Amino acid sequence: MAALHAALPHTIPILAGFLFLGITYGVLVTTSGFPFYLPIIMAVVIFTGSMEFLMTSILLSAFHPVAVFATALMVCARHIFYGITMLPKYRGLGWKKYYLIYSCCDETFSINFTTEIPEGIDHGWFYFWVSFLDQLYWVSGAALGGIFGSFITLDTRGLDFVMTAMFVVIFLQQWEKDRSHAAEFIGLGASILCLLVFGPDRFIVPSMLVILLCLTIGRKKLEPVYSANAGNAQPADEESAFEQVPTYTGTAGNAQSADEKSAFEQVPKIGGSRRVDGNVSGEEPQNE
């Protein structure tokens, strides 16, 4: 349960977005003439928001399985990059790995990849609860929209911008954590370039390919930068503690470490014992 309590606060923004979008999706399906349970089933089985919206028009059109396969591949191609990125985190998680792979949507990927999990929390269960809660929010919204869709008269236009705002916030959080901003500039530059070249309807997949290519080419230069940023995160107290303890030269003329010196200084005198020539001895020195 500790993992659930740790994961829940990170999914609250997803709840706000998925609930409204899920209701919109459920209303769209039911008002298109389908039964109320269809959006619930598709939310559980497909669980790809953009593809689920497209499924409504696909089901209303003529049957073209090849065209449907190509459309699904292009729309969901970004999940390939999510899977490659999350392989190290999901490795060795047993049965949970299969559900994590299935339920890895955009929002779940953003949380599981960027969140610093608190100490003492099992990583596998944290990832599981984030994925489960996100899917639960989406299925709940689709169920509400499917069941009560015919009674809702509220204009829901513009609610999809909630997800855009959420990703902007996630990007800003990543910007604050990253010192070099190299990855962020690559992502922005590739996206803007592909948007200008391919247009707003076809730029996502090309921009991901360009980002992958740039990161692969610049891997040798980027890895030392991020490794240095991670290595410099040493607590100030720990660093000053090492600076304040000097080394010294022992009686044998050999340099001793600071830890060794402090160990000698903290040895209590029990039964008249004292340190003689660097050794702890219980014998009193003899008078000549």
PDB file of C-alpha atoms in Angstrom:
ATOM      1  CA  MET A   1       0.000   0.000   0.000  1.00  0.00           C
ATOM      2  CA  ALA A   2       2.961   2.315   0.456  1.00  0.00           C
ATOM      3  CA  ALA A   3       3.563   2.254  -3.298  1.00  0.00           C
ATOM      4  CA  LEU A   4      -0.091   3.129  -3.926  1.00  0.00           C
ATOM      5  CA  HIS A   5       0.073   6.119  -1.563  1.00  0.00           C
ATOM      6  CA  ALA A   6       3.276   7.277  -3.260  1.00  0.00           C
ATOM      7  CA  ALA A   7       1.854   6.910  -6.783  1.00  0.00           C
ATOM      8  CA  LEU A   8      -1.579   8.438  -6.201  1.00  0.00           C
ATOM      9  CA  PRO A   9      -0.555  12.131  -5.915  1.00  0.00           C
ATOM     10  CA  HIS A  10       1.360  11.931  -9.202  1.00  0.00           C
ATOM     11  CA  THR A  11      -1.742  10.701 -11.049  1.00  0.00           C
ATOM     12  CA  ILE A  12      -4.167  13.397  -9.844  1.00  0.00           C
ATOM     13  CA  PRO A  13      -3.492  15.640 -12.896  1.00  0.00           C
ATOM     14  CA  ILE A  14      -4.136  12.607 -15.112  1.00  0.00           C
ATOM     15  CA  LEU A  15      -7.458  12.105 -13.326  1.00  0.00           C
ATOM     16  CA  ALA A  16      -8.568  15.623 -14.250  1.00  0.00           C
ATOM     17  CA  GLY A  17      -7.629  15.180 -17.903  1.00  0.00           C
ATOM     18  CA  PHE A  18      -8.723  11.574 -18.427  1.00  0.00           C
ATOM     19  CA  LEU A  19     -12.069  12.039 -16.717  1.00  0.00           C
ATOM     20  CA  PHE A  20     -13.147  14.887 -19.010  1.00  0.00           C
ATOM     21  CA  LEU A  21     -11.708  13.314 -22.134  1.00  0.00           C
ATOM     22  CA  GLY A  22     -13.178   9.932 -21.260  1.00  0.00           C
ATOM     23  CA  ILE A  23     -16.624  11.451 -20.807  1.00  0.00           C
ATOM     24  CA  THR A  24     -16.255  13.214 -24.149  1.00  0.00           C
ATOM     25  CA  TYR A  25     -15.235   9.943 -25.772  1.00  0.00           C
ATOM     26  CA  GLY A  26     -18.143   8.046 -24.252  1.00  0.00           C
ATOM     27  CA  VAL A  27     -20.617  10.713 -25.374  1.00  0.00           C
ATOM     28  CA  LEU A  28     -19.162  10.630 -28.904  1.00  0.00           C
ATOM     29  CA  VAL A  29     -19.586   6.861 -29.179  1.00  0.00           C
ATOM     30  CA  THR A  30     -23.132   6.711 -27.804  1.00  0.00           C
ATOM     31  CA  THR A  31     -24.353   9.679 -29.835  1.00  0.00           C
ATOM     32  CA  SER A  32     -22.966   7.950 -32.942  1.00  0.00           C
ATOM     33  CA  GLY A  33     -25.477   5.140 -32.471  1.00  0.00           C
ATOM     34  CA  PHE A  34     -23.387   2.557 -30.595  1.00  0.00           C
ATOM     35  CA  PRO A  35     -24.431   0.905 -27.305  1.00  0.00           C
ATOM     36  CA  PHE A  36     -23.272   2.409 -24.023  1.00  0.00           C
ATOM     37  CA  TYR A  37     -20.989  -0.518 -23.179  1.00  0.00           C
ATOM     38  CA  LEU A  38     -18.864  -0.231 -26.347  1.00  0.00           C
ATOM     39  CA  PRO A  39     -16.730   2.727 -25.135  1.00  0.00           C
ATOM     40  CA  ILE A  40     -16.123   0.858 -21.875  1.00  0.00           C
ATOM     41  CA  ILE A  41     -14.928  -2.256 -23.707  1.00  0.00           C
ATOM     42  CA  MET A  42     -12.687  -0.266 -26.039  1.00  0.00           C
ATOM     43  CA  ALA A  43     -11.261   1.705 -23.104  1.00  0.00           C
ATOM     44  CA  VAL A  44     -10.263  -1.563 -21.412  1.00  0.00           C
ATOM     45  CA  VAL A  45      -9.016  -3.430 -24.499  1.00  0.00           C
ATOM     46  CA  ILE A  46      -7.507  -0.703 -26.702  1.00  0.00           C
ATOM     47  CA  PHE A  47      -6.521   1.940 -24.110  1.00  0.00           C
ATOM     48  CA  THR A  48      -5.072   4.337 -26.672  1.00  0.00           C
ATOM     49  CA  GLY A  49      -7.047   7.551 -26.455  1.00  0.00           C
ATOM     50  CA  SER A  50      -6.331   8.953 -29.899  1.00  0.00           C
ATOM     51  CA  MET A  51      -6.959   5.610 -31.588  1.00  0.00           C
ATOM     52  CA  GLU A  52     -10.171   5.107 -29.644  1.00  0.00           C
ATOM     53  CA  PHE A  53     -11.532   8.390 -30.962  1.00  0.00           C
ATOM     54  CA  LEU A  54     -10.619   7.298 -34.482  1.00  0.00           C
ATOM     55  CA  MET A  55     -12.296   3.923 -33.948  1.00  0.00           C
ATOM     56  CA  THR A  56     -15.669   5.630 -33.864  1.00  0.00           C
ATOM     57  CA  SER A  57     -15.315   6.892 -37.432  1.00  0.00           C
ATOM     58  CA  ILE A  58     -13.617   3.644 -38.507  1.00  0.00           C
ATOM     59  CA  LEU A  59     -16.546   1.562 -37.258  1.00  0.00           C
ATOM     60  CA  LEU A  60     -18.961   3.835 -39.119  1.00  0.00           C
ATOM     61  CA  SER A  61     -17.043   3.556 -42.407  1.00  0.00           C
ATOM     62  CA  ALA A  62     -16.568   0.685 -44.834  1.00  0.00           C
ATOM     63  CA  PHE A  63     -14.469  -2.290 -43.748  1.00  0.00           C
ATOM     64  CA  HIS A  64     -10.818  -1.792 -44.808  1.00  0.00           C
ATOM     65  CA  PRO A  65      -8.577  -3.845 -42.496  1.00  0.00           C
ATOM     66  CA  VAL A  66      -5.316  -2.853 -44.210  1.00  0.00           C
ATOM     67  CA  ALA A  67      -6.158   0.846 -43.952  1.00  0.00           C
ATOM     68  CA  VAL A  68      -7.154   0.395 -40.307  1.00  0.00           C
ATOM     69  CA  PHE A  69      -3.855  -1.389 -39.558  1.00  0.00           C
ATOM     70  CA  ALA A  70      -1.819   1.346 -41.253  1.00  0.00           C
ATOM     71  CA  THR A  71      -3.723   4.064 -39.405  1.00  0.00           C
ATOM     72  CA  ALA A  72      -3.262   2.357 -36.043  1.00  0.00           C
ATOM     73  CA  LEU A  73       0.448   1.855 -36.731  1.00  0.00           C
ATOM     74  CA  MET A  74       1.029   5.508 -37.593  1.00  0.00           C
ATOM     75  CA  VAL A  75      -1.052   6.861 -34.714  1.00  0.00           C
ATOM     76  CA  CYS A  76       0.510   4.571 -32.094  1.00  0.00           C
ATOM     77  CA  ALA A  77       4.067   4.463 -33.458  1.00  0.00           C
ATOM     78  CA  ARG A  78       5.261   6.749 -30.671  1.00  0.00           C
ATOM     79  CA  HIS A  79       4.739   3.904 -28.188  1.00  0.00           C
ATOM     80  CA  ILE A  80       7.692   2.109 -29.769  1.00  0.00           C
ATOM     81  CA  PHE A  81       9.974   4.820 -28.424  1.00  0.00           C
ATOM     82  CA  TYR A  82       8.249   4.683 -25.040  1.00  0.00           C
ATOM     83  CA  GLY A  83       8.898   0.947 -24.856  1.00  0.00           C
ATOM     84  CA  ILE A  84      12.571   1.265 -25.773  1.00  0.00           C
ATOM     85  CA  THR A  85      13.051   3.985 -23.160  1.00  0.00           C
ATOM     86  CA  MET A  86      11.312   2.040 -20.388  1.00  0.00           C
ATOM     87  CA  LEU A  87      13.081  -1.291 -20.992  1.00  0.00           C
ATOM     88  CA  PRO A  88      15.707  -0.748 -18.250  1.00  0.00           C
ATOM     89  CA  LYS A  89      13.060   0.305 -15.711  1.00  0.00           C
ATOM     90  CA  TYR A  90      10.644  -2.567 -16.440  1.00  0.00           C
ATOM     91  CA  ARG A  91      13.291  -5.308 -16.619  1.00  0.00           C
ATOM     92  CA  GLY A  92      13.014  -8.007 -13.954  1.00  0.00           C
ATOM     93  CA  LEU A  93       9.553  -7.038 -12.646  1.00  0.00           C
ATOM     94  CA  GLY A  94       7.965 -10.443 -13.238  1.00  0.00           C
ATOM     95  CA  TRP A  95       4.297 -10.574 -14.178  1.00  0.00           C
ATOM     96  CA  LYS A  96       3.884  -6.822 -13.634  1.00  0.00           C
ATOM     97  CA  LYS A  97       6.088  -6.157 -16.658  1.00  0.00           C
ATOM     98  CA  TYR A  98       3.446  -7.450 -19.101  1.00  0.00           C
ATOM     99  CA  TYR A  99       0.738  -5.192 -17.728  1.00  0.00           C
ATOM    100  CA  LEU A 100       3.138  -2.224 -17.665  1.00  0.00           C
ATOM    101  CA  ILE A 101       3.960  -2.772 -21.338  1.00  0.00           C
ATOM    102  CA  TYR A 102       0.270  -3.022 -22.252  1.00  0.00           C
ATOM    103  CA  SER A 103      -0.805   0.055 -20.270  1.00  0.00           C
ATOM    104  CA  CYS A 104       2.080   2.392 -21.199  1.00  0.00           C
ATOM    105  CA  CYS A 105       0.247   5.420 -22.588  1.00  0.00           C
ATOM    106  CA  ASP A 106       1.651   8.941 -23.010  1.00  0.00           C
ATOM    107  CA  GLU A 107       0.769  10.140 -19.528  1.00  0.00           C
ATOM    108  CA  THR A 108       1.860   6.956 -17.758  1.00  0.00           C
ATOM    109  CA  PHE A 109       5.191   7.064 -19.552  1.00  0.00           C
ATOM    110  CA  SER A 110       5.742  10.674 -18.500  1.00  0.00           C
ATOM    111  CA  ILE A 111       5.157   9.894 -14.819  1.00  0.00           C
ATOM    112  CA  ASN A 112       7.057   6.605 -14.635  1.00  0.00           C
ATOM    113  CA  PHE A 113      10.036   7.960 -16.536  1.00  0.00           C
ATOM    114  CA  THR A 114      10.492  11.317 -14.799  1.00  0.00           C
ATOM    115  CA  THR A 115       9.327  10.694 -11.219  1.00  0.00           C
ATOM    116  CA  GLU A 116      11.956  10.189  -8.533  1.00  0.00           C
ATOM    117  CA  ILE A 117      10.552   7.320  -6.485  1.00  0.00           C
ATOM    118  CA  PRO A 118      10.961   7.812  -2.710  1.00  0.00           C
ATOM    119  CA  GLU A 119      13.308   5.549  -0.796  1.00  0.00           C
ATOM    120  CA  GLY A 120      11.752   2.390   0.557  1.00  0.00           C
ATOM    121  CA  ILE A 121       9.107   2.217  -2.186  1.00  0.00           C
ATOM    122  CA  ASP A 122       9.178  -0.802  -4.483  1.00  0.00           C
ATOM    123  CA  HIS A 123       9.733   0.482  -8.020  1.00  0.00           C
ATOM    124  CA  GLY A 124       7.723  -2.277  -9.670  1.00  0.00           C
ATOM    125  CA  TRP A 125       4.630  -1.641  -7.577  1.00  0.00           C
ATOM    126  CA  PHE A 126       4.988   2.123  -8.019  1.00  0.00           C
ATOM    127  CA  TYR A 127       4.995   1.704 -11.809  1.00  0.00           C
ATOM    128  CA  PHE A 128       2.081  -0.725 -11.559  1.00  0.00           C
ATOM    129  CA  TRP A 129      -0.134   1.582  -9.515  1.00  0.00           C
ATOM    130  CA  VAL A 130       0.570   4.574 -11.762  1.00  0.00           C
ATOM    131  CA  SER A 131      -0.391   2.501 -14.816  1.00  0.00           C
ATOM    132  CA  PHE A 132      -3.452   0.980 -13.161  1.00  0.00           C
ATOM    133  CA  LEU A 133      -4.772   4.282 -11.823  1.00  0.00           C
ATOM    134  CA  ASP A 134      -4.323   6.029 -15.169  1.00  0.00           C
ATOM    135  CA  GLN A 135      -6.258   3.303 -16.975  1.00  0.00           C
ATOM    136  CA  LEU A 136      -8.904   3.315 -14.240  1.00  0.00           C
ATOM    137  CA  TYR A 137      -9.427   7.063 -14.739  1.00  0.00           C
ATOM    138  CA  TRP A 138      -9.836   6.609 -18.485  1.00  0.00           C
ATOM    139  CA  VAL A 139     -12.221   3.652 -18.200  1.00  0.00           C
ATOM    140  CA  SER A 140     -14.269   5.491 -15.561  1.00  0.00           C
ATOM    141  CA  GLY A 141     -14.598   8.551 -17.771  1.00  0.00           C
ATOM    142  CA  ALA A 142     -15.593   6.451 -20.774  1.00  0.00           C
ATOM    143  CA  ALA A 143     -18.156   4.618 -18.648  1.00  0.00           C
ATOM    144  CA  LEU A 144     -19.689   7.861 -17.390  1.00  0.00           C
ATOM    145  CA  GLY A 145     -19.839   9.267 -20.902  1.00  0.00           C
ATOM    146  CA  GLY A 146     -21.323   6.054 -22.294  1.00  0.00           C
ATOM    147  CA  ILE A 147     -23.976   5.672 -19.604  1.00  0.00           C
ATOM    148  CA  PHE A 148     -25.020   9.294 -19.215  1.00  0.00           C
ATOM    149  CA  GLY A 149     -24.032  10.517 -22.669  1.00  0.00           C
ATOM    150  CA  SER A 150     -27.573  11.001 -23.878  1.00  0.00           C
ATOM    151  CA  PHE A 151     -28.349  13.253 -20.886  1.00  0.00           C
ATOM    152  CA  ILE A 152     -25.320  15.549 -21.189  1.00  0.00           C
ATOM    153  CA  THR A 153     -25.927  18.817 -23.022  1.00  0.00           C
ATOM    154  CA  LEU A 154     -22.758  20.618 -21.904  1.00  0.00           C
ATOM    155  CA  ASP A 155     -20.506  21.923 -24.667  1.00  0.00           C
ATOM    156  CA  THR A 156     -17.267  19.954 -24.245  1.00  0.00           C
ATOM    157  CA  ARG A 157     -15.254  21.715 -26.942  1.00  0.00           C
ATOM    158  CA  GLY A 158     -11.794  22.692 -25.755  1.00  0.00           C
ATOM    159  CA  LEU A 159     -11.551  20.110 -22.973  1.00  0.00           C
ATOM    160  CA  ASP A 160      -8.865  18.242 -24.901  1.00  0.00           C
ATOM    161  CA  PHE A 161      -6.523  21.178 -24.191  1.00  0.00           C
ATOM    162  CA  VAL A 162      -6.279  19.888 -20.612  1.00  0.00           C
ATOM    163  CA  MET A 163      -3.856  17.201 -21.825  1.00  0.00           C
ATOM    164  CA  THR A 164      -1.769  19.759 -23.713  1.00  0.00           C
ATOM    165  CA  ALA A 165      -1.471  21.900 -20.592  1.00  0.00           C
ATOM    166  CA  MET A 166      -0.466  18.855 -18.553  1.00  0.00           C
ATOM    167  CA  PHE A 167       2.374  17.992 -20.961  1.00  0.00           C
ATOM    168  CA  VAL A 168       3.589  21.591 -20.843  1.00  0.00           C
ATOM    169  CA  VAL A 169       3.839  21.331 -17.052  1.00  0.00           C
ATOM    170  CA  ILE A 170       5.721  18.007 -17.312  1.00  0.00           C
ATOM    171  CA  PHE A 171       8.134  19.582 -19.802  1.00  0.00           C
ATOM    172  CA  LEU A 172       8.783  22.517 -17.470  1.00  0.00           C
ATOM    173  CA  GLN A 173       9.495  20.146 -14.572  1.00  0.00           C
ATOM    174  CA  GLN A 174      11.987  18.244 -16.714  1.00  0.00           C
ATOM    175  CA  TRP A 175      13.559  21.555 -17.770  1.00  0.00           C
ATOM    176  CA  GLU A 176      14.154  22.471 -14.130  1.00  0.00           C
ATOM    177  CA  LYS A 177      15.794  19.098 -13.382  1.00  0.00           C
ATOM    178  CA  ASP A 178      18.079  19.119 -16.428  1.00  0.00           C
ATOM    179  CA  ARG A 179      21.127  21.401 -16.266  1.00  0.00           C
ATOM    180  CA  SER A 180      22.320  21.192 -19.859  1.00  0.00           C
ATOM    181  CA  HIS A 181      18.868  21.299 -21.574  1.00  0.00           C
ATOM    182  CA  ALA A 182      20.409  19.500 -24.551  1.00  0.00           C
ATOM    183  CA  ALA A 183      17.632  16.920 -24.809  1.00  0.00           C
ATOM    184  CA  GLU A 184      14.942  19.589 -24.502  1.00  0.00           C
ATOM    185  CA  PHE A 185      16.451  21.722 -27.269  1.00  0.00           C
ATOM    186  CA  ILE A 186      16.742  18.671 -29.525  1.00  0.00           C
ATOM    187  CA  GLY A 187      13.101  17.793 -28.932  1.00  0.00           C
ATOM    188  CA  LEU A 188      11.851  21.323 -29.548  1.00  0.00           C
ATOM    189  CA  GLY A 189      14.011  21.849 -32.628  1.00  0.00           C
ATOM    190  CA  ALA A 190      13.071  18.527 -34.220  1.00  0.00           C
ATOM    191  CA  SER A 191       9.370  19.045 -33.526  1.00  0.00           C
ATOM    192  CA  ILE A 192       9.287  22.574 -34.954  1.00  0.00           C
ATOM    193  CA  LEU A 193      11.245  21.496 -38.033  1.00  0.00           C
ATOM    194  CA  CYS A 194       8.972  18.523 -38.750  1.00  0.00           C
ATOM    195  CA  LEU A 195       5.886  20.637 -38.077  1.00  0.00           C
ATOM    196  CA  LEU A 196       6.960  23.075 -40.771  1.00  0.00           C
ATOM    197  CA  VAL A 197       7.885  20.316 -43.220  1.00  0.00           C
ATOM    198  CA  PHE A 198       5.117  17.744 -42.725  1.00  0.00           C
ATOM    199  CA  GLY A 199       2.277  19.832 -41.314  1.00  0.00           C
ATOM    200  CA  PRO A 200       0.306  19.508 -38.070  1.00  0.00           C
ATOM    201  CA  ASP A 201      -1.343  16.197 -38.997  1.00  0.00           C
ATOM    202  CA  ARG A 202       1.797  14.197 -39.867  1.00  0.00           C
ATOM    203  CA  PHE A 203       4.700  15.659 -37.907  1.00  0.00           C
ATOM    204  CA  ILE A 204       4.656  13.448 -34.771  1.00  0.00           C
ATOM    205  CA  VAL A 205       6.273  10.288 -36.139  1.00  0.00           C
ATOM    206  CA  PRO A 206       8.909  12.138 -38.258  1.00  0.00           C
ATOM    207  CA  SER A 207       9.830  14.344 -35.305  1.00  0.00           C
ATOM    208  CA  MET A 208      10.352  11.272 -33.092  1.00  0.00           C
ATOM    209  CA  LEU A 209      12.575   9.720 -35.736  1.00  0.00           C
ATOM    210  CA  VAL A 210      14.617  12.924 -35.988  1.00  0.00           C
ATOM    211  CA  ILE A 211      14.918  13.101 -32.180  1.00  0.00           C
ATOM    212  CA  LEU A 212      16.065   9.475 -32.042  1.00  0.00           C
ATOM    213  CA  LEU A 213      18.599  10.100 -34.809  1.00  0.00           C
ATOM    214  CA  CYS A 214      20.002  13.222 -33.121  1.00  0.00           C
ATOM    215  CA  LEU A 215      20.297  11.512 -29.734  1.00  0.00           C
ATOM    216  CA  THR A 216      21.981   8.507 -31.326  1.00  0.00           C
ATOM    217  CA  ILE A 217      24.500  10.636 -33.222  1.00  0.00           C
ATOM    218  CA  GLY A 218      25.240  12.855 -30.219  1.00  0.00           C
ATOM    219  CA  ARG A 219      25.282  10.036 -27.684  1.00  0.00           C
ATOM    220  CA  LYS A 220      29.042  10.217 -27.059  1.00  0.00           C
ATOM    221  CA  LYS A 221      28.820  13.932 -26.269  1.00  0.00           C
ATOM    222  CA  LEU A 222      25.569  13.830 -24.285  1.00  0.00           C
ATOM    223  CA  GLU A 223      26.338  10.875 -22.013  1.00  0.00           C
ATOM    224  CA  PRO A 224      29.336  12.528 -20.264  1.00  0.00           C
ATOM    225  CA  VAL A 225      27.277  15.667 -19.672  1.00  0.00           C
ATOM    226  CA  TYR A 226      24.396  13.836 -18.002  1.00  0.00           C
ATOM    227  CA  SER A 227      26.771  11.555 -16.099  1.00  0.00           C
ATOM    228  CA  ALA A 228      28.602  14.606 -14.751  1.00  0.00           C
ATOM    229  CA  ASN A 229      25.326  16.231 -13.712  1.00  0.00           C
ATOM    230  CA  ALA A 230      24.338  13.084 -11.844  1.00  0.00           C
ATOM    231  CA  GLY A 231      27.759  12.736 -10.239  1.00  0.00           C
ATOM    232  CA  ASN A 232      27.883  16.326  -9.013  1.00  0.00           C
ATOM    233  CA  ALA A 233      24.739  15.887  -6.958  1.00  0.00           C
ATOM    234  CA  GLN A 234      26.735  15.354  -3.737  1.00  0.00           C
ATOM    235  CA  PRO A 235      25.243  16.711  -0.533  1.00  0.00           C
ATOM    236  CA  ALA A 236      26.964  19.850   0.737  1.00  0.00           C
ATOM    237  CA  ASP A 237      27.265  18.451   4.272  1.00  0.00           C
ATOM    238  CA  GLU A 238      28.991  15.324   3.043  1.00  0.00           C
ATOM    239  CA  GLU A 239      31.445  17.307   0.916  1.00  0.00           C
ATOM    240  CA  SER A 240      32.337  19.732   3.713  1.00  0.00           C
ATOM    241  CA  ALA A 241      32.811  16.854   6.146  1.00  0.00           C
ATOM    242  CA  PHE A 242      35.558  15.422   3.967  1.00  0.00           C
ATOM    243  CA  GLU A 243      37.218  18.811   3.583  1.00  0.00           C
ATOM    244  CA  GLN A 244      37.371  19.550   7.273  1.00  0.00           C
ATOM    245  CA  VAL A 245      39.209  16.314   8.206  1.00  0.00           C
ATOM    246  CA  PRO A 246      42.948  16.490   7.319  1.00  0.00           C
ATOM    247  CA  THR A 247      45.264  13.582   6.812  1.00  0.00           C
ATOM    248  CA  TYR A 248      48.432  13.170   8.856  1.00  0.00           C
ATOM    249  CA  THR A 249      51.624  11.220   8.948  1.00  0.00           C
ATOM    250  CA  GLY A 250      51.875   8.345  11.416  1.00  0.00           C
ATOM    251  CA  THR A 251      54.833   7.400  13.576  1.00  0.00           C
ATOM    252  CA  ALA A 252      56.100   4.993  10.968  1.00  0.00           C
ATOM    253  CA  GLY A 253      56.247   7.811   8.441  1.00  0.00           C
ATOM    254  CA  ASN A 254      53.361   6.444   6.384  1.00  0.00           C
ATOM    255  CA  ALA A 255      50.433   8.640   5.473  1.00  0.00           C
ATOM    256  CA  GLN A 256      47.202   7.489   7.081  1.00  0.00           C
ATOM    257  CA  SER A 257      43.701   8.195   5.943  1.00  0.00           C
ATOM    258  CA  ALA A 258      41.351  10.584   7.693  1.00  0.00           C
ATOM    259  CA  ASP A 259      39.007   7.750   8.648  1.00  0.00           C
ATOM    260  CA  GLU A 260      41.906   5.870  10.314  1.00  0.00           C
ATOM    261  CA  LYS A 261      42.950   8.919  12.301  1.00  0.00           C
ATOM    262  CA  SER A 262      39.451   9.617  13.509  1.00  0.00           C
ATOM    263  CA  ALA A 263      39.137   5.997  14.568  1.00  0.00           C
ATOM    264  CA  PHE A 264      42.231   6.349  16.790  1.00  0.00           C
ATOM    265  CA  GLU A 265      40.967   9.594  18.276  1.00  0.00           C
ATOM    266  CA  GLN A 266      37.624   8.087  19.226  1.00  0.00           C
ATOM    267  CA  VAL A 267      39.119   5.061  20.998  1.00  0.00           C
ATOM    268  CA  PRO A 268      38.172   5.394  24.683  1.00  0.00           C
ATOM    269  CA  LYS A 269      40.659   4.781  27.428  1.00  0.00           C
ATOM    270  CA  ILE A 270      39.354   1.689  29.192  1.00  0.00           C
ATOM    271  CA  GLY A 271      41.298   0.317  32.164  1.00  0.00           C
ATOM    272  CA  GLY A 272      44.132   2.798  31.724  1.00  0.00           C
ATOM    273  CA  SER A 273      44.729   1.753  28.120  1.00  0.00           C
ATOM    274  CA  ARG A 274      46.374   4.276  25.888  1.00  0.00           C
ATOM    275  CA  ARG A 275      47.801   4.516  22.417  1.00  0.00           C
ATOM    276  CA  VAL A 276      51.543   4.004  22.340  1.00  0.00           C
ATOM    277  CA  ASP A 277      53.336   4.397  19.002  1.00  0.00           C
ATOM    278  CA  GLY A 278      50.069   4.069  17.109  1.00  0.00           C
ATOM    279  CA  ASN A 279      48.981   0.908  19.013  1.00  0.00           C
ATOM    280  CA  VAL A 280      46.361   0.490  21.672  1.00  0.00           C
ATOM    281  CA  SER A 281      47.973  -1.122  24.707  1.00  0.00           C
ATOM    282  CA  GLY A 282      46.713  -1.931  28.163  1.00  0.00           C
ATOM    283  CA  GLU A 283      50.205  -1.938  29.693  1.00  0.00           C
ATOM    284  CA  GLU A 284      51.698   1.008  31.485  1.00  0.00           C
ATOM    285  CA  PRO A 285      55.067   2.205  30.161  1.00  0.00           C
ATOM    286  CA  GLN A 286      57.967   0.987  32.239  1.00  0.00           C
ATOM    287  CA  ASN A 287      60.260   3.474  33.924  1.00  0.00           C
ATOM    288  CA  GLU A 288      63.886   2.937  33.141  1.00  0.00           C
TER     289      GLU A 288
END
